[in-house]
Coordinates of N, CA and C in Angstrom, one line a residue:
X296 N 114.4 94.1 87.4 CA 113.3 92.9 87.1 C 114.3 91.3 87.8
X297 N 113.6 90.8 88.3 CA 114.6 89.9 88.8 C 113.9 88.6 87.6
X298 N 115.4 88.0 87.7 CA 115.1 86.8 86.3 C 114.8 85.9 86.5
X299 N 113.8 85.0 85.8 CA 113.9 83.6 86.7 C 113.7 82.6 85.6
X300 N 114.4 81.6 86.0 CA 115.4 80.6 85.1 C 114.3 79.0 84.9
X301 N 114.6 78.3 83.9 CA 114.0 77.8 83.2 C 112.3 77.6 83.4
X302 N 111.4 78.3 83.3 CA 110.4 78.6 82.9 C 110.3 79.1 81.7
X303 N 110.5 79.8 81.0 CA 110.1 80.6 79.7 C 109.7 79.7 78.8
X304 N 110.5 79.0 78.7 CA 110.3 77.4 77.5 C 108.9 76.9 77.4
X305 N 108.8 76.7 79.0 CA 107.3 75.7 79.0 C 106.6 76.2 78.6
X306 N 106.0 77.8 79.3 CA 105.4 78.5 79.0 C 105.0 78.6 77.6
X307 N 105.9 79.1 77.0 CA 105.3 79.3 75.4 C 104.8 78.2 74.9
X308 N 105.6 77.1 75.0 CA 105.5 75.7 74.4 C 104.0 75.4 74.6
X309 N 103.2 76.1 75.9 CA 101.6 76.2 76.2 C 100.8 77.1 75.8
X310 N 101.3 77.8 75.0 CA 100.6 78.7 74.7 C 100.4 80.1 75.4
X311 N 101.3 79.9 76.4 CA 101.0 81.5 77.3 C 102.1 82.7 76.8
X312 N 101.3 83.5 77.2 CA 102.5 85.0 76.4 C 103.4 84.5 77.2
X313 N 104.8 85.4 76.2 CA 106.3 85.3 76.8 C 106.0 86.4 77.6
X314 N 107.3 86.2 78.4 CA 107.8 86.9 79.5 C 107.8 88.5 79.1
X315 N 107.7 89.3 79.9 CA 107.9 90.6 79.9 C 108.6 91.2 80.8
X316 N 109.6 92.3 81.1 CA 110.2 92.5 82.2 C 110.3 94.2 82.0
X317 N 110.8 94.7 83.1 CA 110.8 96.2 83.0 C 111.7 96.2 84.6
X318 N 111.8 97.5 85.2 CA 112.8 97.0 86.2 C 112.9 96.4 87.4
X319 N 111.9 96.2 87.7 CA 111.8 95.2 88.7 C 110.4 94.5 88.9
X320 N 109.7 94.3 88.2 CA 108.6 93.6 88.1 C 108.3 92.7 86.5
X321 N 108.0 91.7 86.6 CA 107.5 90.4 85.8 C 106.3 91.0 85.3
X322 N 106.2 89.8 84.0 CA 105.1 89.6 83.5 C 105.1 88.2 82.7
X323 N 104.5 87.0 83.6 CA 104.7 85.5 83.3 C 102.6 85.1 82.7
X324 N 102.6 84.9 81.2 CA 101.5 84.6 81.3 C 100.9 85.4 81.2
X325 N 100.7 86.8 81.0 CA 100.0 87.8 81.0 C 99.1 88.0 82.6
X326 N 100.3 87.7 83.4 CA 99.8 88.3 85.1 C 101.4 88.9 85.7
X327 N 101.4 89.8 85.9 CA 102.3 90.3 86.4 C 102.2 90.7 88.4
X328 N 103.5 89.8 89.1 CA 103.3 89.5 90.4 C 104.4 89.7 90.8
X329 N 104.6 90.9 92.8 CA 105.4 91.0 92.9 C 105.0 91.8 94.2
X330 N 106.5 91.8 95.3 CA 106.2 92.5 96.3 C 105.3 93.9 96.4
X331 N 104.5 94.7 97.7 CA 103.6 96.1 97.4 C 105.0 97.1 97.0
X332 N 106.6 96.8 97.7 CA 107.0 97.8 97.5 C 107.7 97.7 96.5
X333 N 107.7 97.2 95.4 CA 108.3 96.6 94.3 C 107.3 97.5 93.1
X334 N 106.7 96.8 93.3 CA 105.2 97.5 92.4 C 105.2 99.3 93.1
X335 N 105.3 100.0 93.9 CA 106.0 101.2 94.8 C 107.0 101.9 93.9
X336 N 107.9 101.2 93.6 CA 109.0 101.3 93.3 C 109.2 101.4 91.9
X337 N 108.6 100.5 91.2 CA 108.5 100.7 89.8 C 107.7 101.4 89.3
X338 N 106.7 101.9 90.1 CA 105.3 102.9 89.1 C 105.4 104.7 89.9
X339 N 107.0 104.5 91.2 CA 107.4 105.4 91.4 C 106.7 106.9 92.5
X340 N 106.1 105.7 93.4 CA 105.3 106.1 94.4 C 105.3 105.4 95.6
X341 N 104.2 105.3 96.6 CA 104.4 105.0 97.9 C 103.1 103.4 97.9
X342 N 103.3 102.5 98.6 CA 102.4 101.2 99.3 C 101.4 101.6 98.8
X343 N 100.4 103.1 99.9 CA 99.6 103.0 100.2 C 99.1 103.8 98.6
X344 N 99.9 105.0 97.9 CA 99.2 105.5 96.4 C 98.7 104.1 95.6
X345 N 100.2 103.0 95.9 CA 99.1 101.6 95.1 C 98.1 101.2 94.9
X346 N 97.8 101.2 96.3 CA 96.4 100.5 97.1 C 95.5 101.3 96.7
X347 N 95.8 102.5 96.8 CA 94.8 103.6 96.9 C 94.3 103.7 95.2
X348 N 95.1 104.1 94.4 CA 94.8 103.5 92.9 C 94.4 101.9 92.7
X349 N 94.6 100.7 93.2 CA 93.7 100.1 93.0 C 92.6 99.9 93.1
X350 N 92.3 100.5 94.6 CA 91.1 100.3 95.1 C 90.0 101.9 94.4
X351 N 90.5 102.7 94.0 CA 90.1 103.5 93.1 C 89.7 103.7 91.8
X352 N 90.1 102.2 90.7 CA 90.1 102.1 89.8 C 89.0 100.6 89.6
X353 N 88.9 100.4 90.9 CA 87.9 98.9 90.9 C 88.7 97.6 90.7
X354 N 90.1 97.6 90.6 CA 90.8 96.7 90.0 C 91.3 95.5 91.0
X355 N 90.3 94.4 90.4 CA 90.1 93.2 91.6 C 91.7 92.4 91.2
X356 N 92.8 92.6 92.1 CA 93.4 92.1 92.0 C 93.7 90.2 91.7
X357 N 94.5 89.7 91.1 CA 94.2 88.1 91.0 C 94.7 87.6 92.4
X358 N 95.2 88.2 93.2 CA 96.1 87.4 94.4 C 96.4 88.9 95.0
X359 N 96.3 88.9 96.0 CA 96.9 89.8 97.4 C 96.9 89.3 98.4
X360 N 98.2 88.6 99.0 CA 98.1 88.1 100.1 C 98.0 88.3 101.4
X361 N 97.7 89.5 101.6 CA 96.9 90.2 102.8 C 95.7 89.6 102.6
X362 N 94.5 89.3 102.0 CA 93.6 88.9 101.6 C 93.1 87.5 102.1
X363 N 92.4 87.3 103.1 CA 91.8 86.1 103.6 C 91.5 85.3 102.5
X364 N 91.7 84.1 101.5 CA 91.3 83.1 100.1 C 90.2 82.6 101.2
X365 N 89.6 82.3 102.4 CA 88.6 81.6 102.9 C 88.9 80.4 103.9
X366 N 90.7 80.0 103.5 CA 91.3 79.1 104.3 C 91.3 79.7 105.5
X367 N 92.2 79.3 106.5 CA 92.6 80.0 107.4 C 92.6 81.6 107.8
X368 N 91.0 81.6 108.0 CA 90.6 83.1 108.1 C 91.7 83.4 109.7
X369 N 92.0 82.3 110.2 CA 92.0 83.3 111.6 C 93.5 83.5 111.8
X370 N 94.6 82.8 110.9 CA 96.2 83.1 110.4 C 96.0 84.7 109.8
X371 N 97.2 85.3 110.4 CA 97.7 86.5 109.8 C 98.0 86.7 108.6
X372 N 97.4 87.4 108.2 CA 97.8 87.3 106.4 C 99.4 89.1 106.4
X373 N 100.1 88.5 105.7 CA 101.3 89.6 105.6 C 100.7 91.3 105.2
X374 N 100.8 92.1 105.8 CA 100.3 93.3 105.4 C 102.1 94.2 105.6
X375 N 103.1 93.8 105.8 CA 104.0 94.3 105.4 C 104.1 94.7 104.2
X376 N 104.1 95.9 103.4 CA 104.6 95.7 102.1 C 105.5 95.3 101.5
X377 N 106.9 95.0 102.5 CA 107.8 94.3 101.8 C 107.5 92.8 101.5
X378 N 106.1 92.6 102.1 CA 106.2 91.2 102.2 C 105.3 90.9 101.6
X379 N 104.0 91.7 101.5 CA 102.8 91.7 101.1 C 102.8 91.6 99.4
X380 N 102.2 90.3 98.4 CA 102.3 90.9 97.6 C 100.9 90.5 96.5
X381 N 101.2 91.2 95.3 CA 99.6 91.8 94.7 C 100.2 91.4 93.1
X382 N 99.0 90.5 92.5 CA 99.1 89.9 91.3 C 98.2 90.9 90.6
X383 N 98.4 91.0 89.8 CA 97.6 92.3 88.2 C 97.4 91.3 87.1
X384 N 96.9 91.3 86.1 CA 96.7 91.3 84.6 C 97.6 92.3 84.2
X385 N 98.4 92.4 83.2 CA 98.8 93.1 82.3 C 98.0 94.3 82.1
X386 N 96.9 93.8 81.5 CA 96.0 94.9 81.4 C 95.8 95.9 82.4
X387 N 95.3 94.9 83.6 CA 95.5 96.2 85.1 C 96.3 96.4 85.4
X388 N 97.6 96.1 85.2 CA 99.1 96.7 85.6 C 98.8 98.3 84.9
X389 N 98.9 98.4 83.7 CA 98.9 99.2 83.0 C 97.5 100.5 83.0
X390 N 96.5 100.1 83.7 CA 95.5 100.9 83.9 C 96.6 101.6 85.6
X391 N 96.5 100.7 86.4 CA 97.0 101.1 87.5 C 98.1 102.4 87.6
X392 N 99.3 101.9 86.2 CA 100.2 102.7 85.8 C 99.9 104.1 85.3
X393 N 98.5 104.1 84.6 CA 98.6 104.8 84.3 C 97.6 106.6 84.8
X394 N 96.9 105.6 85.8 CA 95.8 106.1 87.5 C 97.2 107.1 88.1
X395 N 98.4 106.1 88.4 CA 99.0 106.7 89.2 C 100.0 107.5 88.6
X396 N 99.8 108.0 87.1 CA 101.1 108.5 86.5 C 100.5 110.0 86.6
X397 N 99.0 110.1 86.3 CA 98.9 111.5 86.6 C 99.1 112.5 87.4

């Protein structure tokens, strides 16, 4: 996991969940955000498996940078797994991990 400097104390002071980390993903305030490649590496699968797992469980990512959010609909969104980011709640990330480990 990549270490982020300077944000843990202010988040904790605001009553946000403390930082949790694993090998390549980090959770801040109950949200896990990473490139699709990093999700796949952490979960021991391919980026396509991650996307299938998200779709099959009905998980609605907090953020998926490949999806247009209403502004700039004509702009290309990053679909390359090295650039595309997904953000999930810790509970959704655990659900995804459970589904992909079966």
